[in-house]
Short mmCIF file of C-alpha atoms and ligand atoms in Angstrom, two decimals:
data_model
loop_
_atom_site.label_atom_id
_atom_site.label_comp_id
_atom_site.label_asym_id
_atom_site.label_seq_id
_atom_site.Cartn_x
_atom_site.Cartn_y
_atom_site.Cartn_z
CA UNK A 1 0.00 0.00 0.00
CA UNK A 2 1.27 3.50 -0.56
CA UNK A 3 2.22 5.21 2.96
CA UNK A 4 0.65 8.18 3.25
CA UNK A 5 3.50 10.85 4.21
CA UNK A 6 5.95 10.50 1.35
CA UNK A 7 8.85 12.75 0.15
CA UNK A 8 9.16 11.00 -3.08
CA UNK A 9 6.50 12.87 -5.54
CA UNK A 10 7.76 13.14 -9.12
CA UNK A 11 6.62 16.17 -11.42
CA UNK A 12 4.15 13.86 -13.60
CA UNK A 13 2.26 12.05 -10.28
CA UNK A 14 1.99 15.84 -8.94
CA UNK A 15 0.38 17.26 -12.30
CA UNK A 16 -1.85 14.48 -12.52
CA UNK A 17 -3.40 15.13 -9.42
CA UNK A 18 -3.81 19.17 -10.44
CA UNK A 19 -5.10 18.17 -13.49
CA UNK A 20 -7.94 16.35 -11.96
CA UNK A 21 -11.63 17.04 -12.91
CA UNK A 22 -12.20 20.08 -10.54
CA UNK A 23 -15.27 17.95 -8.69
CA UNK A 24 -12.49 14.36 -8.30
CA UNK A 25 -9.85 16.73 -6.91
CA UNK A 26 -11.90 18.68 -4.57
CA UNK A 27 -13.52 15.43 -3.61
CA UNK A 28 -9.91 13.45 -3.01
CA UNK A 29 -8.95 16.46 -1.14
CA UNK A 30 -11.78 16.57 1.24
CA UNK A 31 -11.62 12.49 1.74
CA UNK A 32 -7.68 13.18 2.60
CA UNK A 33 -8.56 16.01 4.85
CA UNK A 34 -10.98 14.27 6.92
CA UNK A 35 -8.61 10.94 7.34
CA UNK A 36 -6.49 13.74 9.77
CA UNK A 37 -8.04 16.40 10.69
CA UNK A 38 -11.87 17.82 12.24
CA UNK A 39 -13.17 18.71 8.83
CA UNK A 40 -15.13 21.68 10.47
CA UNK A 41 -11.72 23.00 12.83
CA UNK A 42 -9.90 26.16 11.39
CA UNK A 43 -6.22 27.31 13.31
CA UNK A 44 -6.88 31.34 13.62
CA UNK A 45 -2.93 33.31 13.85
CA UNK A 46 -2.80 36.78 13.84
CA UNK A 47 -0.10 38.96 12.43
CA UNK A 48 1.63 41.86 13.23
CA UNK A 49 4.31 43.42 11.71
CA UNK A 50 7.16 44.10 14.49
CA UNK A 51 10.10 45.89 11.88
CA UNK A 52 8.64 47.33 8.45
CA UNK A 53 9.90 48.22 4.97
CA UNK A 54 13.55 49.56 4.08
CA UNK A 55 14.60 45.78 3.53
CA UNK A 56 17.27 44.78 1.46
CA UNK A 57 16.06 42.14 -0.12
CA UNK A 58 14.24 42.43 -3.60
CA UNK A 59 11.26 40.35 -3.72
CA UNK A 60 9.46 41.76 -6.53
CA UNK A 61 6.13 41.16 -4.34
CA UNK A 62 6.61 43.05 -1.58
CA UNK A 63 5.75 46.50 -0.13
CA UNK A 64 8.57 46.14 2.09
CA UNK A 65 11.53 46.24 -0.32
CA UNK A 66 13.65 49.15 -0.12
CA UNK A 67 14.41 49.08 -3.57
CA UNK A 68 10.94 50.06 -4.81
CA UNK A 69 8.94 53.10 -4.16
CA UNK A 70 5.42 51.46 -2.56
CA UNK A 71 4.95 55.03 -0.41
CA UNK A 72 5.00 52.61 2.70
CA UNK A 73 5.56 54.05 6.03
CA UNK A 74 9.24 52.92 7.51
CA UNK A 75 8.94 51.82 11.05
CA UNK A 76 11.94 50.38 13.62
CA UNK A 77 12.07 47.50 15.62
CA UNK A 78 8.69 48.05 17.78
CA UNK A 79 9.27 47.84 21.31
CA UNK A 80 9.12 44.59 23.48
CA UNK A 81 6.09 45.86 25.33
CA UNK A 82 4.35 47.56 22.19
CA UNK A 83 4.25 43.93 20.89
CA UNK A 84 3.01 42.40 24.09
CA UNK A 85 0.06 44.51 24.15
CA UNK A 86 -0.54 43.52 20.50
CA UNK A 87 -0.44 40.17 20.73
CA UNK A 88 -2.64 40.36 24.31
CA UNK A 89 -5.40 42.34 22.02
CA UNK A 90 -4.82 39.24 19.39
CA UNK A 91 -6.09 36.71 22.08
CA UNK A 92 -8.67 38.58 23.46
CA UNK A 93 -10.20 38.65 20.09
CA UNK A 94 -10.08 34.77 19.71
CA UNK A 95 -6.40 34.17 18.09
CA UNK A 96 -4.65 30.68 19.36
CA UNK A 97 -0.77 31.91 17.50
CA UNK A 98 0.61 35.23 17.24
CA UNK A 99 3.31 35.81 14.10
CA UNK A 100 5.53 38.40 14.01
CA UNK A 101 7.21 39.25 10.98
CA UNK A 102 10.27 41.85 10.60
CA UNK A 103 11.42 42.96 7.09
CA UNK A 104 15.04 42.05 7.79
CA UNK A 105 17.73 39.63 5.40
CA UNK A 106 18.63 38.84 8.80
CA UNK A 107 18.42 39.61 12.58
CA UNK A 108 21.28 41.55 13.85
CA UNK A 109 22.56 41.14 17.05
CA UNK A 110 21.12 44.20 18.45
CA UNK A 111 17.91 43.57 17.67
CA UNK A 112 17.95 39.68 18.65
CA UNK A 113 17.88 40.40 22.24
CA UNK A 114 14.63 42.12 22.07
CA UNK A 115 13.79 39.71 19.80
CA UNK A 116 14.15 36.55 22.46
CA UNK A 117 11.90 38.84 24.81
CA UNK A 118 9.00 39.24 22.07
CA UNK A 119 8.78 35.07 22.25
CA UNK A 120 9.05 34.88 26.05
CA UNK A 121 6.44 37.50 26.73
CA UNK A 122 3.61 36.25 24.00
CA UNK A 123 4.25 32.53 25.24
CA UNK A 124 3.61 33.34 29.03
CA UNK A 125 -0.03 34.51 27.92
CA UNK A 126 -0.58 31.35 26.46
CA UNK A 127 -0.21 31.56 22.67
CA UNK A 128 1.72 29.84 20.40
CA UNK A 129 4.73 32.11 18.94
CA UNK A 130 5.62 32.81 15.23
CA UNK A 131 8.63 34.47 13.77
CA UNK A 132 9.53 35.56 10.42
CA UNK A 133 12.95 37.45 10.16
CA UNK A 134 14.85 36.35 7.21
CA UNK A 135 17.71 34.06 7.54
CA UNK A 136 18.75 32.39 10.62
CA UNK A 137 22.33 31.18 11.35
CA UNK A 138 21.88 27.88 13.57
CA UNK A 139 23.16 30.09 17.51
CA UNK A 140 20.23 32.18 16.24
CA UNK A 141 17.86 29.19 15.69
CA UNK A 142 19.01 27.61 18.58
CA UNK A 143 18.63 30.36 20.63
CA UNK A 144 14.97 31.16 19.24
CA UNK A 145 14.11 27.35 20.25
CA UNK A 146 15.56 27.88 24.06
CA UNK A 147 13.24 30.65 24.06
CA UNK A 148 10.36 28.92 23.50
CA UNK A 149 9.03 29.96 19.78
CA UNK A 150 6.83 27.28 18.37
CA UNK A 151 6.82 27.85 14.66
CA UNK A 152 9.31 29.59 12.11
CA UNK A 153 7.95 30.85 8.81
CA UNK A 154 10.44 30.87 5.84
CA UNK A 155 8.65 30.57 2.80
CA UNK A 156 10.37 28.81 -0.79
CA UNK A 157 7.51 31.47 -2.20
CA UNK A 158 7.71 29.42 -5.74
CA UNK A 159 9.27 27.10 -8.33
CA UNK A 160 13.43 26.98 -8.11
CA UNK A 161 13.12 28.16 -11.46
CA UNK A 162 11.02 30.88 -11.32
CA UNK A 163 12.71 32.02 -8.05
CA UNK A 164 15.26 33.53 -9.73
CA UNK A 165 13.07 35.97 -11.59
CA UNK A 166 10.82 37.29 -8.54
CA UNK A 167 14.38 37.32 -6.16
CA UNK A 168 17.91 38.44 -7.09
CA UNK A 169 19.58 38.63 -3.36
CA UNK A 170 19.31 35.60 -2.31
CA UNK A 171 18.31 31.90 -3.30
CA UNK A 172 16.15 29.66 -3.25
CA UNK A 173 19.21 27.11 -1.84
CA UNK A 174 20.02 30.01 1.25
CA UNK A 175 16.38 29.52 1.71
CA UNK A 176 16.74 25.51 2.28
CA UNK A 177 19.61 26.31 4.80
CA UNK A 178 17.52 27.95 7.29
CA UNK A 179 14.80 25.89 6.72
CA UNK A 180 17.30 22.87 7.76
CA UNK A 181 18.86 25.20 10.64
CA UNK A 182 14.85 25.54 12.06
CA UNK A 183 13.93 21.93 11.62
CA UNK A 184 17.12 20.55 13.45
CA UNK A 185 16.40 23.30 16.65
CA UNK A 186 13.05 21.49 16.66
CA UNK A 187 10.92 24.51 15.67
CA UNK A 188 8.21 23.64 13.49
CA UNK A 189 7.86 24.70 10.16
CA UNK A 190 6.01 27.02 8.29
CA UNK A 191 6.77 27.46 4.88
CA UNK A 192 4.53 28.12 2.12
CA UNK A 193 4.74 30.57 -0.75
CA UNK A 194 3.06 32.78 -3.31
CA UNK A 195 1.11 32.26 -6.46
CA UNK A 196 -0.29 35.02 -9.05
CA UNK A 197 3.05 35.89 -9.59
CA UNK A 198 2.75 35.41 -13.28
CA UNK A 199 4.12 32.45 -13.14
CA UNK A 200 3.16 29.23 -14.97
CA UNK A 201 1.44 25.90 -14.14
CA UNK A 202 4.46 24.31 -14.35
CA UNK A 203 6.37 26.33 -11.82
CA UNK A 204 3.23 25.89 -9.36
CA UNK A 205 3.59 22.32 -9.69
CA UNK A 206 7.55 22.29 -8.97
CA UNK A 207 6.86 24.94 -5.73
CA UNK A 208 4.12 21.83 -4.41
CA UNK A 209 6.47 19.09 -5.48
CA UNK A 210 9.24 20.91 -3.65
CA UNK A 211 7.54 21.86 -0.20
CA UNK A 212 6.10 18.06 -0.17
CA UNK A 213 9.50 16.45 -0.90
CA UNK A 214 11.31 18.56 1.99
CA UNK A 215 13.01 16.02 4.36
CA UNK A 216 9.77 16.58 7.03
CA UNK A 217 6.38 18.17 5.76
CA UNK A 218 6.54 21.95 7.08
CA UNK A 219 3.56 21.39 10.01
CA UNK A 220 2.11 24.90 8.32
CA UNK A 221 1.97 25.41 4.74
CA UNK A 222 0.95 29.01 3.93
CA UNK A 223 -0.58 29.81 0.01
CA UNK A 224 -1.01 33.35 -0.37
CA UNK A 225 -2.50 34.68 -3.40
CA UNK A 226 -0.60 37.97 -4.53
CA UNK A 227 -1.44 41.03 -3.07
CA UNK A 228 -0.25 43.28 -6.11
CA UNK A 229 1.60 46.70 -4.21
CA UNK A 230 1.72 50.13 -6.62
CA UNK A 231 5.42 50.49 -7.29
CA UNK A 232 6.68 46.62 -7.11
CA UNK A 233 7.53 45.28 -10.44
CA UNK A 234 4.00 42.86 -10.28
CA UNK A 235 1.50 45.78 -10.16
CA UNK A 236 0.26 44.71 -12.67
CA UNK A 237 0.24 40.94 -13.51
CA UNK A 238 -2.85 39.66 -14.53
CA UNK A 239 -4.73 37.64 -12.02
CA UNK A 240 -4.69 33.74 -11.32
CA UNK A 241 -8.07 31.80 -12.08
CA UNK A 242 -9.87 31.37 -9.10
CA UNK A 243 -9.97 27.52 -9.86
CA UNK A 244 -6.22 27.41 -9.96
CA UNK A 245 -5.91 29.06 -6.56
CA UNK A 246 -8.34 26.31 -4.97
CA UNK A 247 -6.74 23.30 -7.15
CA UNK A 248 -3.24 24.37 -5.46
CA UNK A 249 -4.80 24.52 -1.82
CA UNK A 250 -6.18 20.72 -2.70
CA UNK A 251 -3.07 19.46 -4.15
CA UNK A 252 -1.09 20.99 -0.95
CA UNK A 253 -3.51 19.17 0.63
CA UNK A 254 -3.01 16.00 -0.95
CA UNK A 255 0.81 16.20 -0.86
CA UNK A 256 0.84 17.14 2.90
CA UNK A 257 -2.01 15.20 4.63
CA UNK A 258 -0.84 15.85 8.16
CA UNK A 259 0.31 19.65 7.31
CA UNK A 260 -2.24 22.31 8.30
CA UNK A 261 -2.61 24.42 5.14
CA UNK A 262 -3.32 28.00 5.77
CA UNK A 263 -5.80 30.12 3.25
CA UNK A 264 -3.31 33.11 3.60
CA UNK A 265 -2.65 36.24 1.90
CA UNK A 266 -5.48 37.31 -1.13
CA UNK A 267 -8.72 36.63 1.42
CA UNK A 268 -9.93 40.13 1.03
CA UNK A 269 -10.33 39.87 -2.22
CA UNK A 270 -12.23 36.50 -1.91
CA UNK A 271 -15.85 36.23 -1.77
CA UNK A 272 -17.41 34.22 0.68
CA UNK A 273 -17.85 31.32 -1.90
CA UNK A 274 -14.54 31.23 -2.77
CA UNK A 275 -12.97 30.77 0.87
CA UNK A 276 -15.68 28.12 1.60
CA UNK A 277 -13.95 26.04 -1.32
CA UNK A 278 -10.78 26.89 -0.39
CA UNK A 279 -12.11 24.98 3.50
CA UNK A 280 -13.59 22.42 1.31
CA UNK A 281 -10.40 21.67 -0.76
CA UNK A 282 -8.92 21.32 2.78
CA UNK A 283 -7.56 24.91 3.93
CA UNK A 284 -7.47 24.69 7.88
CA UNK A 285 -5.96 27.52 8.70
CA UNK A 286 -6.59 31.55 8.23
CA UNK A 287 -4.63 35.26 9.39
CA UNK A 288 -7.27 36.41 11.46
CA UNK A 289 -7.17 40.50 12.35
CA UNK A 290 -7.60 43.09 10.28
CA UNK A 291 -4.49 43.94 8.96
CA UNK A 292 -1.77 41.05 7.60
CA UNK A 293 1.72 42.71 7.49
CA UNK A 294 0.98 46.05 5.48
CA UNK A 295 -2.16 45.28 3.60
CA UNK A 296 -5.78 44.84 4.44
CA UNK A 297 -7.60 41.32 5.82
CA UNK A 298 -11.06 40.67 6.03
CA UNK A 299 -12.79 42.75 9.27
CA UNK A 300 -12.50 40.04 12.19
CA UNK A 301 -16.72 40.48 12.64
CA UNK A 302 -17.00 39.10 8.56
CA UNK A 303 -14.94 35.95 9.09
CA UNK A 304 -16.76 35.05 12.66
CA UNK A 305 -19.60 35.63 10.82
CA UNK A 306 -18.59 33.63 7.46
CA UNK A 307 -17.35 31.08 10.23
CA UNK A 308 -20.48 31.00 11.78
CA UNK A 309 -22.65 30.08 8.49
CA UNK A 310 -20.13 27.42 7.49
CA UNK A 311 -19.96 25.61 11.11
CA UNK A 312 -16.85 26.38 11.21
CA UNK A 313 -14.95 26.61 14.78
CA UNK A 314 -11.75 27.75 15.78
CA UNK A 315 -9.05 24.98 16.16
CA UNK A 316 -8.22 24.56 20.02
CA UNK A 317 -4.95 25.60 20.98
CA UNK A 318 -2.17 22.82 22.10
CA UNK A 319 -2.73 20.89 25.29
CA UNK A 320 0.53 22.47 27.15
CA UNK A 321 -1.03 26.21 26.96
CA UNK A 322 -4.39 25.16 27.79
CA UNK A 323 -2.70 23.15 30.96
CA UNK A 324 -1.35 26.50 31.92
CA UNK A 325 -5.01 28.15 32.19
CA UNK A 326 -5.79 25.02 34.25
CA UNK A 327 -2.97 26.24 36.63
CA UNK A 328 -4.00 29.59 36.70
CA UNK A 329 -7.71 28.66 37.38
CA UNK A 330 -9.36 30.51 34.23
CA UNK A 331 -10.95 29.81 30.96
CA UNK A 332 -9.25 30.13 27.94
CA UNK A 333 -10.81 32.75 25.56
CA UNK A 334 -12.95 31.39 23.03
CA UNK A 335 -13.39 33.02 19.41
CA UNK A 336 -17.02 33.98 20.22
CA UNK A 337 -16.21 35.70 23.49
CA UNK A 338 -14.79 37.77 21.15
CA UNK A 339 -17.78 38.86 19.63
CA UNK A 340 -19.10 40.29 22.82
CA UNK A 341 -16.37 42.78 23.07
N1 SAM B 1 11.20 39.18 5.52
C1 SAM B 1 10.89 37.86 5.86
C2 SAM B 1 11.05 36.90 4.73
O1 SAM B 1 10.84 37.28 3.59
O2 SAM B 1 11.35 35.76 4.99
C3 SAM B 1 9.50 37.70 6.45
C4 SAM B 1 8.34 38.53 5.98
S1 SAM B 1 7.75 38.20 4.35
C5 SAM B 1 6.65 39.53 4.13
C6 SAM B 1 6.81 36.70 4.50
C7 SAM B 1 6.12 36.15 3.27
O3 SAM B 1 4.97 36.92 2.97
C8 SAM B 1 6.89 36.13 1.97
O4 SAM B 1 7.77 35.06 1.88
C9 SAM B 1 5.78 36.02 0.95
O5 SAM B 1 5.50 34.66 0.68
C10 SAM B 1 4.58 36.67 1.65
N2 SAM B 1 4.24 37.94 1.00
C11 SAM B 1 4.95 39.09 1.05
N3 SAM B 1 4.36 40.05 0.31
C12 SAM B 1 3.26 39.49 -0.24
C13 SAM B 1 2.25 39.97 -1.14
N4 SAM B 1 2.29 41.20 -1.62
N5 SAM B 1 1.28 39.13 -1.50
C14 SAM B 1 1.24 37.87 -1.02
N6 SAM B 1 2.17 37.36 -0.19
C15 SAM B 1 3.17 38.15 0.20
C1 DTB B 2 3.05 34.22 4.82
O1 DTB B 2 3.24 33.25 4.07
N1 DTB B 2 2.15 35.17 4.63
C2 DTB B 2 2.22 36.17 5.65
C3 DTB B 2 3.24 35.56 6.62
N2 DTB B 2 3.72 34.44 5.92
C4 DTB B 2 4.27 36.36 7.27
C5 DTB B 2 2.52 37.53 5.14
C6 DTB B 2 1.57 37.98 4.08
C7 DTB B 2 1.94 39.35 3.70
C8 DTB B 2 1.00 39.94 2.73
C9 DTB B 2 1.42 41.29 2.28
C10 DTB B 2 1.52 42.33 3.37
O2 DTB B 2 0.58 42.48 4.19
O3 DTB B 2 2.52 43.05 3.37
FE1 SF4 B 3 12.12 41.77 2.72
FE2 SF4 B 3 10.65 39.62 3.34
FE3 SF4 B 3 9.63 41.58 1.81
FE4 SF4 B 3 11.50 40.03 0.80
S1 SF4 B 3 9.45 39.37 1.48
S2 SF4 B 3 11.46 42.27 0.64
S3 SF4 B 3 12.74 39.63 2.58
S4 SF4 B 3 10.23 41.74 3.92
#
């Protein structure tokens, strides 16, 4: 019988899947997703961005680049506190992970410090922790593990091929190296990428084939739809297919059966309808808040609401946090509390 987690997937047994009848894909998808997971259970992160814009990299995506003119406002490293009171706001409202994402190549080692405090503070309220802060050396990762973060995002963003055209300082192999560097600390994964970059089928299918053949599935596997910024180089691509978008989530699902797959960047733009079959096609996962880094998400009262007509409920956090409510005597917020506020 074919095990179920493999790291084997060739090109051809990848495309076949995408090129599925829409209905037999969605349908394999959904079988696969219930085999692991409560089909009605969504993971709800919130983001905030703790260092923006004036980065050095060149991603032709992103607002944050410093070498294109997106009118974005600049901000330092936020203070330790500053972030603390974000990410207690983030619970209150219902959130079970807290990201925090700085527009660096790397961390520097005056920033790290404050850094280490960020993960300490948000984990002794009971969340799970997320970083994303460029490249790690392994004292960084290790150091980042010791201080109790849960999940590092580094995203491969798209095909090896096509890398090369959306990134010219750095590659899709430094990528791989921090990836490795956060796997071997024992910080889970979260690694996803992009699509609407103009890119073609092909390169989608490579990206998939890549992320599912890593030596360990990333636990997290983020698809974000493009968010096109005035003044990057992919203003103005032309959009993906809706279709497309949903046949990637169900092949990621396929690929990764044990990987929560998050419906990330691109929901504002989505209809109701469309995020439904993204859940269907086996997205468990969302960026909950109303902001992501620097562009707009859905208002938190429309997806409690869209939850709330699909039967949808927010995935329960780990057993260790909850344990630490149990020791402090008090109930862990729920997502509709929130809606009392
Ligand atoms: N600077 C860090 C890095 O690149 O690793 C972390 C932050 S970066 C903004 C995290 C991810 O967000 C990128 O890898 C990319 O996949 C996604 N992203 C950035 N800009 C985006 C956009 N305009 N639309 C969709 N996704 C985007
Ligand atoms: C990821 O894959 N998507 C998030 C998170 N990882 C850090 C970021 C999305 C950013 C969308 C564009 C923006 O708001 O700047
Ligand atoms: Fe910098 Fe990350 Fe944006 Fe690339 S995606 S320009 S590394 S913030």
């Amino acid at each position: 019988m074919t095990p179920v987690i493999r790291h084997d997937w060739t090109f051809e047994e990848v495309r076949s899947l995408y090129d599925l009848p829409f209905n037999d894909l969605v349908f394999q998808a959904q079988s696969v997703h219930r085999q692991h997971f409560d089909p009605n259970a969504v993971q709800v992160s919130t983001l905030l961005s703790i260092k923006t814009g004036a980065c050095p990299e060149d991603c032709k995506y992103c607002s944050q680049s410093g070498h294109y003119n997106t009118e974005l406002e600049k901000e330092k490293l936020m203070a330790v506190e500053k972030v603390l009171d974000e990410a207690r706001r983030a619970k209150e409202n219902g959130a079970s992970r807290f990201c925090m994402g700085a527009a660096w190549k790397h961390p520097s080692a005056k920033d790290f410090p404050h850094v280490l405090e960020m993960v300490k503070g948000v984990r002794a309220m009971g969340m799970e922790t997320c970083m994303t802060l460029g490249a790690l050396s392994v004292e960084q990762t290790e150091a980042l593990a010791e201080a109790g973060l849960d999940y590092y995002n580094h995203n491969i963003d798209t095909s090896r091929d096509y890398y090369k055209t959306i990134i010219s300082t750095r590659s899709f192999e430094d990528r791989l190296d921090t990836l490795a560097h956060v796997r071997d600390a024992g910080i889970k994964v979260c690694c996803g990428g992009i699509v609407g970059m103009g890119e073609g089928m092909n390169d989608r299918i490579e990206f998939l084939k890549e992320l599912a053949n890593l030596p360990k599935h990333p636990e997290s596997v983020p698809i974000n739809n493009l968010v096109k910024i005035k003044g990057t180089p992919l203003e103005d691509v032309d959009d993906l297919d809706e279709f497309e978008f949903i046949r990637m989530i169900a092949v990621a699902r396929i690929l990764m059966p044990e990987s929560h797959v998050r419906l990330s960047a691109g929901r504002e733009e989505m209809n109701d309808q469309m995020q439904a079959l993204c859940f269907l096609a086996g997205a468990n996962s969302i960026f909950y808040g109303e902001k992501l880094l620097t562009t707009p998400n859905p208002e938190e009262h429309d997806d409690m609401r869209l939850f709330q007509r699909l039967g949808i409920h927010p995935e329960e956090i780990e057993l260790e946090e909850k344990l630490s409510h149990e020791l402090l005597r008090e109930e862990p917020p729920t997502f509709y509390d929130a809606m009392s506020h």
